[in-house]
CSV table of C-alpha atoms and ligand atoms in Angstrom, one decimal:
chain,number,residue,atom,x,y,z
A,1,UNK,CA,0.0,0.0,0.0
A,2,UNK,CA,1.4,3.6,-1.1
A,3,UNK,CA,1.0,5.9,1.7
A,4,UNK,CA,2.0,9.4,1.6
A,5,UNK,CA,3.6,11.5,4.3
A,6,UNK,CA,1.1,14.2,3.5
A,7,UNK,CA,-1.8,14.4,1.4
A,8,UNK,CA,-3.6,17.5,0.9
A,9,UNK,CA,-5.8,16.9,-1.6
A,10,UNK,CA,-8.1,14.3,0.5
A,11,UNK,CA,-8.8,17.4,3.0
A,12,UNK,CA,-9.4,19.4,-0.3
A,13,UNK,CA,-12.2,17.3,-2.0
A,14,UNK,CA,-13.9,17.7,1.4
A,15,UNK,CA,-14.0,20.9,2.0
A,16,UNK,CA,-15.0,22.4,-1.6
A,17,UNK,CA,-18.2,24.1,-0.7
A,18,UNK,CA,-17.3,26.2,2.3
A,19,UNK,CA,-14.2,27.4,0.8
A,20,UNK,CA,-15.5,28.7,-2.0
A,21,UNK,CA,-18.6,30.5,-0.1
A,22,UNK,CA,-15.7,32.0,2.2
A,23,UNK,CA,-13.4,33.3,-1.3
A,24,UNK,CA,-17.0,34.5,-2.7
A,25,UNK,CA,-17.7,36.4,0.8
A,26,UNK,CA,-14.1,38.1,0.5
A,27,UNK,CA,-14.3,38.9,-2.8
A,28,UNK,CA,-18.2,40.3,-3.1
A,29,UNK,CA,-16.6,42.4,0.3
A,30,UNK,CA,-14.3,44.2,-1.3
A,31,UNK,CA,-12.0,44.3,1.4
A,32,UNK,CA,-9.0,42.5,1.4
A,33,UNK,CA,-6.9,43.2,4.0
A,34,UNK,CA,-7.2,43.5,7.6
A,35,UNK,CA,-11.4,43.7,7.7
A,36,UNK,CA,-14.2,41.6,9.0
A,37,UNK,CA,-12.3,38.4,8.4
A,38,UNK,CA,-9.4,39.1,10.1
A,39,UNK,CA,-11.3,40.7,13.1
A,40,UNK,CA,-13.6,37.6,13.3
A,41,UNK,CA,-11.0,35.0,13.1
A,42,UNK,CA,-9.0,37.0,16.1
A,43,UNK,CA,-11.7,37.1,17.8
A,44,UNK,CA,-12.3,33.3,17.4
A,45,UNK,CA,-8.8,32.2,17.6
A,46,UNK,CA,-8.1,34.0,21.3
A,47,UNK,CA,-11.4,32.4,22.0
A,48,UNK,CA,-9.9,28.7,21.3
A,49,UNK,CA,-6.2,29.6,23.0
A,50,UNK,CA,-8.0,31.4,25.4
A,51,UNK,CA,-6.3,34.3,25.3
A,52,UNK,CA,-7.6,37.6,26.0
A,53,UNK,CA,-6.2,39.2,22.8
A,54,UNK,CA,-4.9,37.8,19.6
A,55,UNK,CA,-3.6,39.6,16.3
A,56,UNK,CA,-2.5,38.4,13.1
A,57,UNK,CA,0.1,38.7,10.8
A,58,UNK,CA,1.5,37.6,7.5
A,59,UNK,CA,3.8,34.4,9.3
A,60,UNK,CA,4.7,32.3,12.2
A,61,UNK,CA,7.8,34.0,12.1
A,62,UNK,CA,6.8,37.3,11.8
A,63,UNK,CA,4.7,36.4,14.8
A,64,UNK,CA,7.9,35.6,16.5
A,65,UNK,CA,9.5,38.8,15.5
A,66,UNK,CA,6.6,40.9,16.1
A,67,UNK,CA,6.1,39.5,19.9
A,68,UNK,CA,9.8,39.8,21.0
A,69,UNK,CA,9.3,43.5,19.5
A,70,UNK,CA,6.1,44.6,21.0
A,71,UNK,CA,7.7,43.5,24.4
A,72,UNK,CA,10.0,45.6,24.6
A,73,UNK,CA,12.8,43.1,22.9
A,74,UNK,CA,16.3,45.5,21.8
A,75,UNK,CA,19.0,44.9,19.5
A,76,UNK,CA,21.9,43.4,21.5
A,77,UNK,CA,19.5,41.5,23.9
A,78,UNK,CA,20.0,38.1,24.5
A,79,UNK,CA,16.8,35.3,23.9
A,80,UNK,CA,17.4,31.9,25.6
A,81,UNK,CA,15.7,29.5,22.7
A,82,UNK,CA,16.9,26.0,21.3
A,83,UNK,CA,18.4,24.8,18.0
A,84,UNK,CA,15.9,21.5,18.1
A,85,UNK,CA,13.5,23.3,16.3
A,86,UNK,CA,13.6,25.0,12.3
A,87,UNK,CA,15.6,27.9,11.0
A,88,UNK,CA,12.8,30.3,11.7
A,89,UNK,CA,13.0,30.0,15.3
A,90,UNK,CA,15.9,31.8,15.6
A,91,UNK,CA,15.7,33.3,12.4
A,92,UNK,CA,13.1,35.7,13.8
A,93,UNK,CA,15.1,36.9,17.1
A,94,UNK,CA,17.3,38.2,14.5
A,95,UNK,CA,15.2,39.4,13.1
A,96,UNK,CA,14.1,41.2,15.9
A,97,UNK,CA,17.7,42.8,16.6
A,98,UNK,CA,18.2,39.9,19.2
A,99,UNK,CA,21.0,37.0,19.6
A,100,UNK,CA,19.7,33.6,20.2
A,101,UNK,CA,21.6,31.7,22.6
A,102,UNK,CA,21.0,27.6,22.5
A,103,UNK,CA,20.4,25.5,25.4
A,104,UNK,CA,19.5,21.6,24.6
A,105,UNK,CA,16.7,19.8,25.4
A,106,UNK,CA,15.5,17.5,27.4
A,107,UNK,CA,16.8,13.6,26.2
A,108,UNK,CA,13.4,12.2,26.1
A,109,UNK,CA,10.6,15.3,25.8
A,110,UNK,CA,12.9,17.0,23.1
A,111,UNK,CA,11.7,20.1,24.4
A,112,UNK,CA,13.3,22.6,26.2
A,113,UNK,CA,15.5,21.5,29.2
A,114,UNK,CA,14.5,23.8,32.1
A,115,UNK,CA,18.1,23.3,34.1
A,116,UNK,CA,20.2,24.2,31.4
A,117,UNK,CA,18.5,27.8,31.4
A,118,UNK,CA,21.2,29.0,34.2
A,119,UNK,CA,24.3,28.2,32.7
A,120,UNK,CA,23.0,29.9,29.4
A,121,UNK,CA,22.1,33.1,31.4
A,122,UNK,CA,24.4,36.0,30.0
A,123,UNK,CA,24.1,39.5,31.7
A,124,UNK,CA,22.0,40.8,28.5
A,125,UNK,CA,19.3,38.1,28.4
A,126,UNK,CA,16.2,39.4,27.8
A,127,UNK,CA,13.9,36.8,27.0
A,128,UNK,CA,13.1,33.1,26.9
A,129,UNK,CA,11.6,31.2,24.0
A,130,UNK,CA,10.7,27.6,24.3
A,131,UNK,CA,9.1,25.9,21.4
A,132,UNK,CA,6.1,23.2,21.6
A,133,UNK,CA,8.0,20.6,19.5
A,134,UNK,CA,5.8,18.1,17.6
A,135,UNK,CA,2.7,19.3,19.4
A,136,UNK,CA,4.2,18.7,22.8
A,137,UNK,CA,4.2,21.1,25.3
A,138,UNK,CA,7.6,22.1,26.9
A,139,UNK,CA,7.6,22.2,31.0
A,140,UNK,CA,6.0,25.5,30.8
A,141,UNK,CA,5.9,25.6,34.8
A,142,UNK,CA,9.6,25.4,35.2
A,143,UNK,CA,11.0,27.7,32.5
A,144,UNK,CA,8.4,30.2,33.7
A,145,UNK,CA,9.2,30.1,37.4
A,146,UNK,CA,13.0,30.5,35.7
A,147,UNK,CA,12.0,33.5,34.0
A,148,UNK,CA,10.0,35.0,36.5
A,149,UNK,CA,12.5,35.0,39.2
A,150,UNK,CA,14.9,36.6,36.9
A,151,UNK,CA,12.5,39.1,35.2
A,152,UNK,CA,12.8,37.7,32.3
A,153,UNK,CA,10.1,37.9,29.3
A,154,UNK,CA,9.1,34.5,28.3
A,155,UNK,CA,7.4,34.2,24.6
A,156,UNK,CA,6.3,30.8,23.3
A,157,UNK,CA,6.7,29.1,20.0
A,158,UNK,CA,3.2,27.4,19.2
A,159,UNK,CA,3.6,27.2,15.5
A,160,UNK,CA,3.3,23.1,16.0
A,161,UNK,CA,1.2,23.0,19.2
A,162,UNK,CA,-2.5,24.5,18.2
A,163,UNK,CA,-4.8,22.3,20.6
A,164,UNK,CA,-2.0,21.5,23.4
A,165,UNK,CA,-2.6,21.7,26.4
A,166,UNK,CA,-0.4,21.3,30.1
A,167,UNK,CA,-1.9,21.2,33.6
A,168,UNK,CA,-5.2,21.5,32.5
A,169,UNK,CA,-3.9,24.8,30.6
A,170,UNK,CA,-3.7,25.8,26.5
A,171,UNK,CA,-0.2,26.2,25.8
A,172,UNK,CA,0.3,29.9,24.8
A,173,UNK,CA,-1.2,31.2,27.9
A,174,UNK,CA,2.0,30.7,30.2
A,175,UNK,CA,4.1,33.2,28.2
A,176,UNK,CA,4.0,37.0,28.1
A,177,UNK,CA,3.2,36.2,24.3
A,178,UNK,CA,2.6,32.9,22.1
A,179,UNK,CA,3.5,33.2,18.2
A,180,UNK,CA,1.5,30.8,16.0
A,181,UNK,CA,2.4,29.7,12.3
A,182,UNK,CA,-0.9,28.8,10.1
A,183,UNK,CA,1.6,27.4,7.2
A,184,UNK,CA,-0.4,24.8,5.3
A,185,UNK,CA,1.2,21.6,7.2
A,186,UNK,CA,0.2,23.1,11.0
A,187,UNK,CA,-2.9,21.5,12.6
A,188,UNK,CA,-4.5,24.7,12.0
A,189,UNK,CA,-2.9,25.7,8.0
A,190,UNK,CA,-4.0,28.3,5.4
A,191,UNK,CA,-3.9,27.9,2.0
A,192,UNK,CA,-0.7,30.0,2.0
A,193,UNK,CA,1.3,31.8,4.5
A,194,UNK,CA,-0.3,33.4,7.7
A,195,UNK,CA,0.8,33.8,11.4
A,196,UNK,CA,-1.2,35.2,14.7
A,197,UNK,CA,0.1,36.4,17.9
A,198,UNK,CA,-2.0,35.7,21.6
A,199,UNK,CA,-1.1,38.5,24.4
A,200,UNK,CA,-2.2,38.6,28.0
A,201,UNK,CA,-1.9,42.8,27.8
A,202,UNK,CA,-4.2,44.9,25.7
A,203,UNK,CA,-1.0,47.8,25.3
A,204,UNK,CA,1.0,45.1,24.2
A,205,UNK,CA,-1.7,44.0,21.5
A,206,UNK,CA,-2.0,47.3,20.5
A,207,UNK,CA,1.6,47.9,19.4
A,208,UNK,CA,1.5,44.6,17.8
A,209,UNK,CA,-1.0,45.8,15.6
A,210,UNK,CA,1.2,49.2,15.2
A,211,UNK,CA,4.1,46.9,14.3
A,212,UNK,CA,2.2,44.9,12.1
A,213,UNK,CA,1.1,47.8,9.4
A,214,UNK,CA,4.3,50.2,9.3
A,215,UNK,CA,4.2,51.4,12.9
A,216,UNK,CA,1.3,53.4,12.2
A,217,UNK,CA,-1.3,54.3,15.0
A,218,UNK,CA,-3.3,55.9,12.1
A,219,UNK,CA,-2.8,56.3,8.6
A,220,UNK,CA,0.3,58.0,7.9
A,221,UNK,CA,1.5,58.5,11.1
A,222,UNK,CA,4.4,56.0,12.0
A,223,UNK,CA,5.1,56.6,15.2
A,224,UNK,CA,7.8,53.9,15.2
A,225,UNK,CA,8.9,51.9,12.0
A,226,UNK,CA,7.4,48.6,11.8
A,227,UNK,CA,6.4,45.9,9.0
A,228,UNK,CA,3.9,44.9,6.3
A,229,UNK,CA,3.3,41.9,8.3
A,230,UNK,CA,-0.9,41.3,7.5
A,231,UNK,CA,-2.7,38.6,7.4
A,232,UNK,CA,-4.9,38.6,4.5
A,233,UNK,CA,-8.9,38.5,4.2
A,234,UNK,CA,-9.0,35.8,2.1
A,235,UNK,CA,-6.3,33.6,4.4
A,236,UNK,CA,-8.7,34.8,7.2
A,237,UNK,CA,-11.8,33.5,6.2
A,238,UNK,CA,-10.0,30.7,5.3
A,239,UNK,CA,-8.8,29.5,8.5
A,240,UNK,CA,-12.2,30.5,10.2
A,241,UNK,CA,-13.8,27.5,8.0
A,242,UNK,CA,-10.5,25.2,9.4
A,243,UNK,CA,-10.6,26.6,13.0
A,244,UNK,CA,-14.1,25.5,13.3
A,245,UNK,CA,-12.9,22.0,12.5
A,246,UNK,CA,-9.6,22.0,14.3
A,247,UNK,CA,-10.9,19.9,17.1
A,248,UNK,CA,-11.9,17.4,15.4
A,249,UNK,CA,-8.7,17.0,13.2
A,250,UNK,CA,-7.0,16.9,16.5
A,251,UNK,CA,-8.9,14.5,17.6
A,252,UNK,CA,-8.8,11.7,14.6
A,253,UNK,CA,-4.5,12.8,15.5
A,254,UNK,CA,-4.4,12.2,18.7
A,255,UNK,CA,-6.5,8.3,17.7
A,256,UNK,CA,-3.8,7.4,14.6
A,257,UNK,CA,-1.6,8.3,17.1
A,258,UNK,CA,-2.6,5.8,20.0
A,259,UNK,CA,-2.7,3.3,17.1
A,260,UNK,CA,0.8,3.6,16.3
A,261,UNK,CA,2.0,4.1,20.1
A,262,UNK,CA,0.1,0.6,20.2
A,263,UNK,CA,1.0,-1.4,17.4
A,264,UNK,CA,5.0,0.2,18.2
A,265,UNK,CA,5.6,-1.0,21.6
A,266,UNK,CA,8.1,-3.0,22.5
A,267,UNK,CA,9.9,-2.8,19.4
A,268,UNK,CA,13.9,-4.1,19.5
A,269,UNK,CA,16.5,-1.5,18.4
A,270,UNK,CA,13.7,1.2,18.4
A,271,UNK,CA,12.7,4.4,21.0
A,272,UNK,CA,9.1,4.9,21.6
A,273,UNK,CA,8.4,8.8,20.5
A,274,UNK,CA,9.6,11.9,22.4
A,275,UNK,CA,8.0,11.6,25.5
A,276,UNK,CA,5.9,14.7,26.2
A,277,UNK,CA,6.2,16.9,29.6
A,278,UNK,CA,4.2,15.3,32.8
A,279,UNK,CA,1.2,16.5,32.8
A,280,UNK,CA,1.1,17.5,28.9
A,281,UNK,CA,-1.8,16.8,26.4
A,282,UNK,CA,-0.4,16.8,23.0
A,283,UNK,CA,-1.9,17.2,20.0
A,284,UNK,CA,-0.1,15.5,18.0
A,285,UNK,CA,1.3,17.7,14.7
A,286,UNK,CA,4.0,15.0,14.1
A,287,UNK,CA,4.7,11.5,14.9
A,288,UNK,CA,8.2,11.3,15.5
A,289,UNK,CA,9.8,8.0,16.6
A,290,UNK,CA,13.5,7.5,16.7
A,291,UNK,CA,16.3,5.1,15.5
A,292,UNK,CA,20.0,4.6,15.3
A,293,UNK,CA,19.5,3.3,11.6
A,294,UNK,CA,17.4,5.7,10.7
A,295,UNK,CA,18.2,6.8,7.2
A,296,UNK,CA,18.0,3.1,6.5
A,297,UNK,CA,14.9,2.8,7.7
A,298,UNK,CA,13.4,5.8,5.5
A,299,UNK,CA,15.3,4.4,2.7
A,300,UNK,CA,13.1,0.9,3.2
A,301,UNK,CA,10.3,2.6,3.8
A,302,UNK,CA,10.2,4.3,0.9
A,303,UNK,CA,11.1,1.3,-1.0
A,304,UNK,CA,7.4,0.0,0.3
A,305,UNK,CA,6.1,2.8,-0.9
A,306,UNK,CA,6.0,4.5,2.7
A,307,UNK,CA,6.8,8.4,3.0
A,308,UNK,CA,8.5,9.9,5.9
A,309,UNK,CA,10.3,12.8,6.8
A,310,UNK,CA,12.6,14.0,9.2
A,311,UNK,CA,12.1,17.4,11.5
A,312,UNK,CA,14.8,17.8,11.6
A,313,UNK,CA,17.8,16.9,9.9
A,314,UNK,CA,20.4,19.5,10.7
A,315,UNK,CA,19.7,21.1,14.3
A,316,UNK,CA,19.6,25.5,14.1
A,317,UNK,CA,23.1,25.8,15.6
A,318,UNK,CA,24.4,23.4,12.7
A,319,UNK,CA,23.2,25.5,10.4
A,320,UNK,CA,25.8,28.5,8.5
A,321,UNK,CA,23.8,30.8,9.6
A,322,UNK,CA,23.3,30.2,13.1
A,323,UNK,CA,27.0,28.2,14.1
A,324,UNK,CA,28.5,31.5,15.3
A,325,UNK,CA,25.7,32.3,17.6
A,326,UNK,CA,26.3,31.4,21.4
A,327,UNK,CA,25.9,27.6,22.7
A,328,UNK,CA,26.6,25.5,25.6
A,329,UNK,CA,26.8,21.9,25.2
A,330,UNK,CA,23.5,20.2,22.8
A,331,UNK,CA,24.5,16.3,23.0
A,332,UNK,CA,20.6,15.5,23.0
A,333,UNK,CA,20.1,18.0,20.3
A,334,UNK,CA,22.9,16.7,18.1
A,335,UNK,CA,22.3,13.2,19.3
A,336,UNK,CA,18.2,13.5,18.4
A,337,UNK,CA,18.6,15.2,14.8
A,338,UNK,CA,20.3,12.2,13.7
A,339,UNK,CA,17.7,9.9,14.9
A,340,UNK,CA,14.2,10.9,14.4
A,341,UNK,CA,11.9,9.8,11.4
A,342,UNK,CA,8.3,11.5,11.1
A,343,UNK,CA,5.5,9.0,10.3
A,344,UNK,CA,2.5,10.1,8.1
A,345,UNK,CA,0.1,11.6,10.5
A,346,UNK,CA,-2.8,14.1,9.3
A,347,UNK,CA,-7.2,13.6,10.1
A,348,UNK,CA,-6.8,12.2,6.4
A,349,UNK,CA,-5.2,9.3,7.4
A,350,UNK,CA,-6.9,6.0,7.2
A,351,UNK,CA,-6.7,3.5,9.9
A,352,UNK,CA,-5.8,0.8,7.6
A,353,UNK,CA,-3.2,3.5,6.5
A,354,UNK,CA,-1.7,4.0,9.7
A,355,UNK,CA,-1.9,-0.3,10.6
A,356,UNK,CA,0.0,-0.4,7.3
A,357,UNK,CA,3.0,2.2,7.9
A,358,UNK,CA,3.3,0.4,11.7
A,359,UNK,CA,3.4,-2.7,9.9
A,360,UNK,CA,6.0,-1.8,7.5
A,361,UNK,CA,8.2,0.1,10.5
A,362,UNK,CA,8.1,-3.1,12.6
A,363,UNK,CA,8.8,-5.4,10.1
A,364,UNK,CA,11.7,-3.4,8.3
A,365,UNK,CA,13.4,-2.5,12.4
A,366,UNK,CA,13.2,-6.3,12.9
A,367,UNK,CA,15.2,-6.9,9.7
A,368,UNK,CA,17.7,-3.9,10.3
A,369,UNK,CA,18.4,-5.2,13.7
A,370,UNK,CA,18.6,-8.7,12.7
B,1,PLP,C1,8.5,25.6,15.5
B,1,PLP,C2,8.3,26.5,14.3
B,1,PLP,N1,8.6,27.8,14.5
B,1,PLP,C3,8.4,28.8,13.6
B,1,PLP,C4,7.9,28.4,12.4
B,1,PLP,C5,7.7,29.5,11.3
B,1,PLP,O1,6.4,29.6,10.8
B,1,PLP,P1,6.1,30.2,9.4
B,1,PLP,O2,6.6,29.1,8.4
B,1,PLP,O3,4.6,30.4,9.4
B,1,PLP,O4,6.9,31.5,9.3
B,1,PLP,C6,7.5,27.1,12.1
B,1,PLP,C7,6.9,26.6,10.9
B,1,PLP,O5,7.3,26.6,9.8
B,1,PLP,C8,7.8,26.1,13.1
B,1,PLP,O6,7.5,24.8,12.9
């Protein structure tokens, strides 16, 4: 059986009728940027996160770049972040003016390692930025009691995690800020680019949405310089017809997910999945498992007719761009990027699907191992 990694189109044959009656409302509107839509799907989306105010933008990393600004965020600060996530991570706290300094992560969650924070500390840090890797929350508790005794801003990369939860509480609502990323493959995905930022203060929305449209607080009147950072009508009322159904795509991840946790157990030569934070609820954006052969493994997968991919291959730090940033130690990091394999996982997903790829993984393990 041919399964794909990803598979748009099944989601696209479904949803034909409401996404063409949400194009045909933006364009009878004649508004296309920053209207109705985008007011409605704010208003929505801080309803889901539970945030008291949310504003979009044109990307998750703009939303990244746009938070560490509104907060206050200089050139020549210091953001504690990690290099087991993608480029854009840090991309945007240079973009911001900021340096990112790399901790590792935790062996097991592949999130954030909350005691590694003090030994990163430099005296210009400004700012901590964990990211929700793979849908599961980082200790949010820990690496905000670090922050908070240090008065340090803590902002929160949920591009991967829209659904999570921790402690009973959405991820996003721990930080100062939360950036999210609605790039097509994301839980919740446009049908382009677009990015959204949640914020406990109303001043601190209010320069986002300065920031986000040239620093202007009316037309015309910059009153700092800013961005063209927007997120468009159309994208809007887009993700309003997919936000409405985000729980339920969550849902059929989080039971392809059990199925493969199941039918993966025990398996010789083979680590279950990054184990999430105690306490975390995940909701499941990838299905990562981890081997020592595992480019072979990929490479017999694929022979079967199984796609994969890996997130990621190369960690930040290893990257040109980033290797002359600032870094302690990152075995686990290092160690992780060389091991993990993402299994097809989107609602689209058949069961039979998902009994197939296990299949495949088990069988093709066993015979690497053997
Ligand atoms: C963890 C993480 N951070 C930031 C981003 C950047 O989001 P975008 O591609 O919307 O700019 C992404 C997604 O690509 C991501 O996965």
């Amino acid at each position: 059986m041919n399964v794909p990694f990803l598979d748009f189109t099944r989601l696209a044959a479904k949803e034909r009728e409401v996404m063409l009656a949400a194009f045909e409302r933006v364009h009878a509107s004649g508004r296309y940027i920053l209207g109705a839509e985008v007011e409605a799907f704010e208003a929505g989306f801080a309803a889901f996160a539970g945030a008291p105010h949310a504003v979009g933008c044109a990307s998750g990393t703009d939303a990244l770049t746009l938070a560490l600004r509104a907060l206050g965020v200089l050139p020549g600060d210091d953001v504690l972040t990690v290099s087991m996530t993608c480029a854009p991570t840090a991309t945007a706290i240079v973009n911001a003016g900021a340096r990112p300094v790399f901790v590792d992560v935790d062996p097991v969650s592949l999130t954030m390692d909350p005691d590694r924070l003090g030994e990163a500390l430099t005296p210009r840090t400004r700012a901590v930025l964990p990211v929700h890797l793979y849908g599961r929350p980082a200790p949010m508790e820990a690496i905000s009691a670090f922050a908070r005794e240090r008065g340090l801003l803590v902002v929160e990369d949920c591009a991967q995690a829209h659904g999570a939860r921790l402690a009973g509480r959405n991820v996003g609502s721990y930080g100062d800020a939360a950036a999210w990323s609605f790039y097509p493959t994301k839980n919740l995905g446009a049908l382009g680019d677009g990015g959204l930022v949640t914020v406990r203060e109303r001043s601190v929305a209010g320069r986002l949405r300065r920031l986000r449209m040239y620093g202007y607080t009316a037309r015309n009147d910059a009153v700092e310089t800013g961005f063209n950072s927007r997120l468009d009508e159309l994208q809007a009322a887009i993700l309003r017809v997919r936000l409405a159904r985000l729980a339920e795509g969550n849902r059929r991840r989080s039971c392809l997910a059990a199925r493969y946790d199941a039918a993966l157990a025990g398996l010789p030569g083979f680590e279950p999945p990054p184990r999430p934070a105690p306490g975390a609820e995940p909701c499941h954006h990838l299905y990562v498992v981890r081997s020592a052969r595992r480019d072979a493994l990929r490479e017999r997968l694929l022979g079967r007719g199984i796609g994969s991919d890996v997130h990621y291959p190369v960690a930040v730090h290893q990257q040109p761009a980033f290797s002359a940033f600032p870094r302690g130690p990152l075995p686990a990091t290092e160690r992780a990027v060389a091991e993990v394999l993402s299994l097809p996982l989107y609602p689209g997903l058949s069961d039979a699907e998902a009994e197939a790829v296990a299949a495949a993984v088990r069988e093709e393990t066993t015979a690497l191992a053997g």
